[in-house]
Amino acid sequence: MADKDSGSGQVRVAAAQFECVPGDVEANVGRITALARQAREAGAAVVFGPELCLTGYELAMIAADRRLWTESDDARLDPVRGLGIAVVVNGVAAGPEDQPQIVSTVYGPDGALVTTYAKEHLYENEQEVFTAGSGGGRFSLDGVGYSLATCFDNHFPEVVERNAALGCQVHLASSLYGTGGGREERRTVHPSIAKTTGMHVMLANHVGVAGPWTGCGGSAAWAPDGTLVAEADETGPKLLVADLEVEMSK
């Protein structure tokens, strides 16, 4: 991934773990903004949140109310733009033929739109509400390549391997893993991604009520060899900050 103009360095990345307010975009933007400011003060370059953190994991609400969709220029997202830190938010936006998709939107430190990524692999009843995306899911910031995937995407090797092959060094997984079986999934899927791709992997997970689930928290970071670097517990909202050693392009 590195070339002759590259050198090793450290990047600080933050995962925002919190309980969403069901169907309240403004309230959730407020929570994300507060955590993003904390991340900036902690020196993080990027902060990202869980799956559908703009709305909560509320599929029935989303299907019934288009006002829960948020395009990249939505004024309700103004508070997360221009915070001096890159912010990745996950919500609902219009895709092909004006059908809803689960979309990660990335804003740069200056508030400019960097990229969007639509979830490619929809889980169970998500298929009744959303259409799937295809490809993409990466961006570069200050010489570091970042990979994006949303929850079930992380269970498909071709998604993460594609981004690693294109030079990404840090994989950001916006997810919802629940109590029970979700605990084991979050413990096994992500270190496996790290070992398979050679990327650092970070997980931002829900905690508390998330639609029909109860998010198990446990947002975490893993090194490229699969070693756990940092981990949040299940007790509530947390900002998990991790320092990652990467090869930085000049």
Tab-separated table of N, CA and C in Angstrom, residues 32-140:
chain	number	residue	atom	x	y	z
A	32	ILE	N	-24.461	13.124	17.882
A	32	ILE	CA	-23.267	12.903	17.063
A	32	ILE	C	-22.357	14.125	17.105
A	33	THR	N	-22.942	15.311	17.029
A	33	THR	CA	-22.148	16.535	17.040
A	33	THR	C	-21.373	16.672	18.346
A	34	ALA	N	-22.024	16.394	19.459
A	34	ALA	CA	-21.347	16.483	20.749
A	34	ALA	C	-20.172	15.505	20.826
A	35	LEU	N	-20.375	14.285	20.351
A	35	LEU	CA	-19.301	13.293	20.371
A	35	LEU	C	-18.201	13.661	19.383
A	36	ALA	N	-18.577	14.250	18.241
A	36	ALA	CA	-17.567	14.679	17.269
A	36	ALA	C	-16.689	15.782	17.845
A	37	ARG	N	-17.285	16.686	18.585
A	37	ARG	CA	-16.483	17.745	19.214
A	37	ARG	C	-15.530	17.163	20.245
A	38	GLN	N	-16.004	16.176	21.003
A	38	GLN	CA	-15.119	15.504	21.949
A	38	GLN	C	-13.960	14.827	21.222
A	39	ALA	N	-14.283	14.187	20.095
A	39	ALA	CA	-13.255	13.503	19.314
A	39	ALA	C	-12.228	14.499	18.780
A	40	ARG	N	-12.704	15.639	18.298
A	40	ARG	CA	-11.776	16.671	17.807
A	40	ARG	C	-10.867	17.153	18.931
A	41	GLU	N	-11.439	17.398	20.099
A	41	GLU	CA	-10.631	17.858	21.229
A	41	GLU	C	-9.620	16.804	21.654
A	42	ALA	N	-9.957	15.531	21.416
A	42	ALA	CA	-9.037	14.439	21.737
A	42	ALA	C	-7.976	14.237	20.664
A	43	GLY	N	-8.058	15.008	19.577
A	43	GLY	CA	-7.057	14.925	18.523
A	43	GLY	C	-7.345	13.920	17.443
A	44	ALA	N	-8.587	13.424	17.367
A	44	ALA	CA	-8.931	12.444	16.330
A	44	ALA	C	-9.062	13.127	14.977
A	45	ALA	N	-8.706	12.397	13.924
A	45	ALA	CA	-8.846	12.897	12.558
A	45	ALA	C	-10.211	12.570	11.985
A	46	VAL	N	-10.801	11.461	12.437
A	46	VAL	CA	-12.081	10.967	11.908
A	46	VAL	C	-12.913	10.455	13.068
A	47	VAL	N	-14.227	10.696	13.011
A	47	VAL	CA	-15.167	10.094	13.941
A	47	VAL	C	-16.318	9.509	13.138
A	48	PHE	N	-16.810	8.347	13.543
A	48	PHE	CA	-17.931	7.720	12.836
A	48	PHE	C	-18.868	7.061	13.835
A	49	GLY	N	-20.116	6.847	13.403
A	49	GLY	CA	-21.123	6.302	14.294
A	49	GLY	C	-21.699	4.991	13.806
A	50	PRO	N	-22.677	4.437	14.540
A	50	PRO	CA	-23.276	3.144	14.199
A	50	PRO	C	-24.173	3.213	12.974
A	51	GLU	N	-24.656	2.055	12.578
A	51	GLU	CA	-25.600	1.963	11.467
A	51	GLU	C	-26.895	2.706	11.797
A	52	LEU	N	-27.407	3.462	10.814
A	52	LEU	CA	-28.652	4.216	10.953
A	52	LEU	C	-28.652	5.080	12.220
A	53	CYS	N	-27.493	5.682	12.505
A	53	CYS	CA	-27.407	6.506	13.716
A	53	CYS	C	-28.185	7.813	13.582
A	54	LEU	N	-28.559	8.205	12.368
A	54	LEU	CA	-29.333	9.433	12.203
A	54	LEU	C	-30.811	9.254	12.543
A	55	THR	N	-31.297	8.037	12.456
A	55	THR	CA	-32.723	7.776	12.674
A	55	THR	C	-32.992	6.797	13.803
A	56	GLY	N	-31.965	6.071	14.227
A	56	GLY	CA	-32.185	4.859	14.991
A	56	GLY	C	-32.528	3.730	14.038
A	57	TYR	N	-32.374	2.491	14.504
A	57	TYR	CA	-32.661	1.341	13.647
A	57	TYR	C	-34.175	1.089	13.683
A	58	GLU	N	-34.891	1.970	13.022
A	58	GLU	CA	-36.361	1.993	13.094
A	58	GLU	C	-36.933	1.795	11.699
A	59	LEU	N	-36.946	0.549	11.230
A	59	LEU	CA	-37.307	0.285	9.845
A	59	LEU	C	-38.752	0.651	9.530
A	60	ALA	N	-39.681	0.384	10.430
A	60	ALA	CA	-41.087	0.713	10.174
A	60	ALA	C	-41.274	2.225	10.072
A	61	MET	N	-40.628	2.961	10.956
A	61	MET	CA	-40.712	4.427	10.896
A	61	MET	C	-40.147	4.949	9.578
A	62	ILE	N	-39.012	4.406	9.188
A	62	ILE	CA	-38.352	4.861	7.961
A	62	ILE	C	-39.225	4.567	6.747
A	63	ALA	N	-39.829	3.379	6.726
A	63	ALA	CA	-40.675	3.007	5.590
A	63	ALA	C	-41.913	3.894	5.488
A	64	ALA	N	-42.380	4.392	6.625
A	64	ALA	CA	-43.622	5.147	6.646
A	64	ALA	C	-43.434	6.659	6.499
A	65	ASP	N	-42.216	7.153	6.667
A	65	ASP	CA	-42.025	8.597	6.754
A	65	ASP	C	-40.768	9.045	6.019
A	66	ARG	N	-40.948	9.590	4.834
A	66	ARG	CA	-39.800	10.026	4.035
A	66	ARG	C	-39.042	11.170	4.694
A	67	ARG	N	-39.630	11.849	5.641
A	67	ARG	CA	-38.923	12.930	6.320
A	67	ARG	C	-37.716	12.428	7.096
A	68	LEU	N	-37.616	11.118	7.294
A	68	LEU	CA	-36.451	10.552	7.976
A	68	LEU	C	-35.269	10.340	7.028
A	69	TRP	N	-35.504	10.507	5.729
A	69	TRP	CA	-34.390	10.441	4.782
A	69	TRP	C	-33.584	11.734	4.903
A	70	THR	N	-32.283	11.640	4.715
A	70	THR	CA	-31.417	12.820	4.783
A	70	THR	C	-30.424	12.772	3.632
A	71	GLU	N	-30.600	13.665	2.668
A	71	GLU	CA	-29.617	13.782	1.594
A	71	GLU	C	-28.379	14.514	2.122
A	72	SER	N	-27.294	14.465	1.372
A	72	SER	CA	-26.018	14.995	1.870
A	72	SER	C	-26.054	16.486	2.153
A	73	ASP	N	-26.962	17.226	1.479
A	73	ASP	CA	-27.052	18.673	1.685
A	73	ASP	C	-28.185	19.056	2.640
A	74	ASP	N	-28.753	18.092	3.347
A	74	ASP	CA	-29.861	18.342	4.261
A	74	ASP	C	-29.426	19.341	5.345
A	75	ALA	N	-30.208	20.381	5.544
A	75	ALA	CA	-29.863	21.407	6.533
A	75	ALA	C	-29.808	20.844	7.945
A	76	ARG	N	-30.512	19.743	8.207
A	76	ARG	CA	-30.474	19.153	9.550
A	76	ARG	C	-29.094	18.592	9.885
A	77	LEU	N	-28.276	18.369	8.844
A	77	LEU	CA	-26.932	17.853	9.070
A	77	LEU	C	-25.891	18.963	9.193
A	78	ASP	N	-26.316	20.215	9.112
A	78	ASP	CA	-25.364	21.327	9.222
A	78	ASP	C	-24.491	21.248	10.474
A	79	PRO	N	-25.018	20.845	11.640
A	79	PRO	CA	-24.175	20.829	12.839
A	79	PRO	C	-22.965	19.889	12.760
A	80	VAL	N	-23.015	18.850	11.920
A	80	VAL	CA	-21.875	17.924	11.846
A	80	VAL	C	-20.859	18.349	10.797
A	81	ARG	N	-21.179	19.415	10.055
A	81	ARG	CA	-20.275	19.871	9.003
A	81	ARG	C	-19.380	21.000	9.524
A	82	GLY	N	-18.114	20.963	9.081
A	82	GLY	CA	-17.194	22.043	9.424
A	82	GLY	C	-16.759	22.050	10.869
A	83	LEU	N	-16.634	20.892	11.479
A	83	LEU	CA	-16.243	20.798	12.887
A	83	LEU	C	-14.735	20.686	13.081
A	84	GLY	N	-13.982	20.723	11.970
A	84	GLY	CA	-12.537	20.568	12.093
A	84	GLY	C	-12.110	19.130	12.255
A	85	ILE	N	-13.008	18.202	11.958
A	85	ILE	CA	-12.742	16.763	12.016
A	85	ILE	C	-13.619	16.117	10.948
A	86	ALA	N	-13.134	15.058	10.311
A	86	ALA	CA	-13.961	14.324	9.365
A	86	ALA	C	-15.023	13.541	10.135
A	87	VAL	N	-16.270	13.628	9.657
A	87	VAL	CA	-17.397	12.997	10.339
A	87	VAL	C	-18.108	12.070	9.362
A	88	VAL	N	-18.342	10.825	9.793
A	88	VAL	CA	-19.065	9.841	8.985
A	88	VAL	C	-20.380	9.542	9.692
A	89	VAL	N	-21.493	9.844	9.012
A	89	VAL	CA	-22.814	9.567	9.589
A	89	VAL	C	-23.542	8.574	8.699
A	90	ASN	N	-24.344	7.719	9.316
A	90	ASN	CA	-25.071	6.692	8.578
A	90	ASN	C	-26.571	6.907	8.745
A	91	GLY	N	-27.265	6.987	7.599
A	91	GLY	CA	-28.703	7.207	7.637
A	91	GLY	C	-29.360	6.684	6.375
A	92	VAL	N	-30.428	7.341	5.950
A	92	VAL	CA	-31.200	6.910	4.794
A	92	VAL	C	-31.188	8.012	3.746
A	93	ALA	N	-30.915	7.646	2.501
A	93	ALA	CA	-30.923	8.605	1.401
A	93	ALA	C	-31.502	7.928	0.168
A	94	ALA	N	-31.933	8.747	-0.780
A	94	ALA	CA	-32.527	8.231	-2.006
A	94	ALA	C	-31.461	7.632	-2.909
A	95	GLY	N	-31.738	6.446	-3.424
A	95	GLY	CA	-30.861	5.779	-4.370
A	95	GLY	C	-31.483	5.757	-5.749
A	96	PRO	N	-31.090	4.781	-6.576
A	96	PRO	CA	-31.656	4.661	-7.923
A	96	PRO	C	-33.186	4.557	-7.887
A	97	GLU	N	-33.814	5.212	-8.848
A	97	GLU	CA	-35.278	5.219	-8.964
A	97	GLU	C	-35.941	5.739	-7.689
A	98	ASP	N	-35.199	6.589	-6.974
A	98	ASP	CA	-35.717	7.260	-5.790
A	98	ASP	C	-36.121	6.283	-4.680
A	99	GLN	N	-35.437	5.146	-4.621
A	99	GLN	CA	-35.687	4.172	-3.564
A	99	GLN	C	-34.690	4.380	-2.413
A	100	PRO	N	-35.110	4.139	-1.167
A	100	PRO	CA	-34.221	4.407	-0.036
A	100	PRO	C	-33.072	3.411	0.063
A	101	GLN	N	-31.931	3.919	0.476
A	101	GLN	CA	-30.757	3.103	0.749
A	101	GLN	C	-30.184	3.473	2.119
A	102	ILE	N	-29.450	2.554	2.712
A	102	ILE	CA	-28.715	2.827	3.947
A	102	ILE	C	-27.356	3.398	3.534
A	103	VAL	N	-27.118	4.650	3.871
A	103	VAL	CA	-25.994	5.385	3.290
A	103	VAL	C	-25.097	5.993	4.369
A	104	SER	N	-23.792	5.762	4.228
A	104	SER	CA	-22.797	6.490	5.016
A	104	SER	C	-22.380	7.726	4.230
A	105	THR	N	-22.425	8.874	4.882
A	105	THR	CA	-22.033	10.135	4.270
A	105	THR	C	-20.827	10.672	5.022
A	106	VAL	N	-19.791	11.044	4.272
A	106	VAL	CA	-18.533	11.500	4.871
A	106	VAL	C	-18.350	12.989	4.575
A	107	TYR	N	-18.190	13.766	5.644
A	107	TYR	CA	-17.879	15.186	5.514
A	107	TYR	C	-16.451	15.425	5.983
A	108	GLY	N	-15.708	16.235	5.235
A	108	GLY	CA	-14.352	16.560	5.620
A	108	GLY	C	-14.305	17.540	6.775
A	109	PRO	N	-13.114	17.808	7.306
A	109	PRO	CA	-12.978	18.755	8.417
A	109	PRO	C	-13.547	20.134	8.114
A	110	ASP	N	-13.557	20.520	6.826
A	110	ASP	CA	-14.098	21.821	6.429
A	110	ASP	C	-15.586	21.766	6.113
A	111	GLY	N	-16.200	20.614	6.256
A	111	GLY	CA	-17.626	20.454	6.000
A	111	GLY	C	-17.984	20.026	4.602
A	112	ALA	N	-16.990	19.968	3.705
A	112	ALA	CA	-17.269	19.567	2.321
A	112	ALA	C	-17.613	18.083	2.258
A	113	LEU	N	-18.507	17.737	1.324
A	113	LEU	CA	-18.850	16.336	1.108
A	113	LEU	C	-17.650	15.610	0.507
A	114	VAL	N	-17.223	14.524	1.152
A	114	VAL	CA	-16.085	13.741	0.669
A	114	VAL	C	-16.561	12.572	-0.172
A	115	THR	N	-17.495	11.790	0.340
A	115	THR	CA	-18.034	10.658	-0.411
A	115	THR	C	-19.288	10.140	0.277
A	116	THR	N	-20.024	9.302	-0.431
A	116	THR	CA	-21.134	8.562	0.150
A	116	THR	C	-20.968	7.086	-0.209
A	117	TYR	N	-21.537	6.240	0.620
A	117	TYR	CA	-21.462	4.789	0.379
A	117	TYR	C	-22.782	4.148	0.781
A	118	ALA	N	-23.402	3.413	-0.129
A	118	ALA	CA	-24.665	2.726	0.146
A	118	ALA	C	-24.403	1.261	0.487
A	119	LYS	N	-24.970	0.815	1.584
A	119	LYS	CA	-24.813	-0.562	2.050
A	119	LYS	C	-25.134	-1.548	0.935
A	120	GLU	N	-24.248	-2.513	0.728
A	120	GLU	CA	-24.381	-3.454	-0.379
A	120	GLU	C	-25.158	-4.717	-0.022
A	121	HIS	N	-25.059	-5.145	1.227
A	121	HIS	CA	-25.665	-6.414	1.633
A	121	HIS	C	-26.691	-6.134	2.734
A	122	LEU	N	-27.960	-6.260	2.387
A	122	LEU	CA	-29.047	-5.947	3.300
A	122	LEU	C	-29.403	-7.177	4.132
A	123	TYR	N	-29.661	-6.944	5.412
A	123	TYR	CA	-29.921	-8.030	6.348
A	123	TYR	C	-31.424	-8.256	6.506
A	124	GLU	N	-31.850	-9.471	6.269
A	124	GLU	CA	-33.219	-9.923	6.516
A	124	GLU	C	-34.262	-8.879	6.105
A	125	ASN	N	-35.038	-8.333	7.077
A	125	ASN	CA	-36.156	-7.469	6.695
A	125	ASN	C	-35.729	-6.097	6.190
A	126	GLU	N	-34.445	-5.777	6.224
A	126	GLU	CA	-33.975	-4.563	5.542
A	126	GLU	C	-34.296	-4.629	4.046
A	127	GLN	N	-34.338	-5.849	3.509
A	127	GLN	CA	-34.594	-6.019	2.084
A	127	GLN	C	-36.009	-5.578	1.697
A	128	GLU	N	-36.908	-5.521	2.682
A	128	GLU	CA	-38.278	-5.083	2.418
A	128	GLU	C	-38.402	-3.566	2.356
A	129	VAL	N	-37.385	-2.854	2.843
A	129	VAL	CA	-37.459	-1.398	2.956
A	129	VAL	C	-36.479	-0.703	2.008
A	130	PHE	N	-35.280	-1.263	1.851
A	130	PHE	CA	-34.195	-0.574	1.160
A	130	PHE	C	-33.788	-1.288	-0.127
A	131	THR	N	-33.088	-0.559	-0.982
A	131	THR	CA	-32.392	-1.167	-2.105
A	131	THR	C	-30.902	-1.171	-1.807
A	132	ALA	N	-30.206	-2.136	-2.348
A	132	ALA	CA	-28.782	-2.307	-2.064
A	132	ALA	C	-27.932	-1.400	-2.943
A	133	GLY	N	-26.800	-0.985	-2.409
A	133	GLY	CA	-25.817	-0.242	-3.183
A	133	GLY	C	-24.863	-1.195	-3.872
A	134	SER	N	-23.848	-0.625	-4.532
A	134	SER	CA	-22.847	-1.458	-5.202
A	134	SER	C	-21.546	-0.687	-5.325
A	135	GLY	N	-20.484	-1.251	-4.779
A	135	GLY	CA	-19.152	-0.674	-4.934
A	135	GLY	C	-18.933	0.582	-4.117
A	136	GLY	N	-17.727	1.130	-4.246
A	136	GLY	CA	-17.365	2.340	-3.510
A	136	GLY	C	-16.995	2.028	-2.078
A	137	GLY	N	-17.219	2.999	-1.208
A	137	GLY	CA	-16.974	2.781	0.208
A	137	GLY	C	-15.554	3.037	0.650
A	138	ARG	N	-14.956	4.126	0.181
A	138	ARG	CA	-13.601	4.453	0.625
A	138	ARG	C	-13.338	5.935	0.395
A	139	PHE	N	-12.368	6.460	1.167
A	139	PHE	CA	-11.943	7.837	0.997
A	139	PHE	C	-10.542	7.988	1.570
A	140	SER	N	-9.894	9.087	1.218
A	140	SER	CA	-8.538	9.358	1.693
A	140	SER	C	-8.527	10.692	2.418
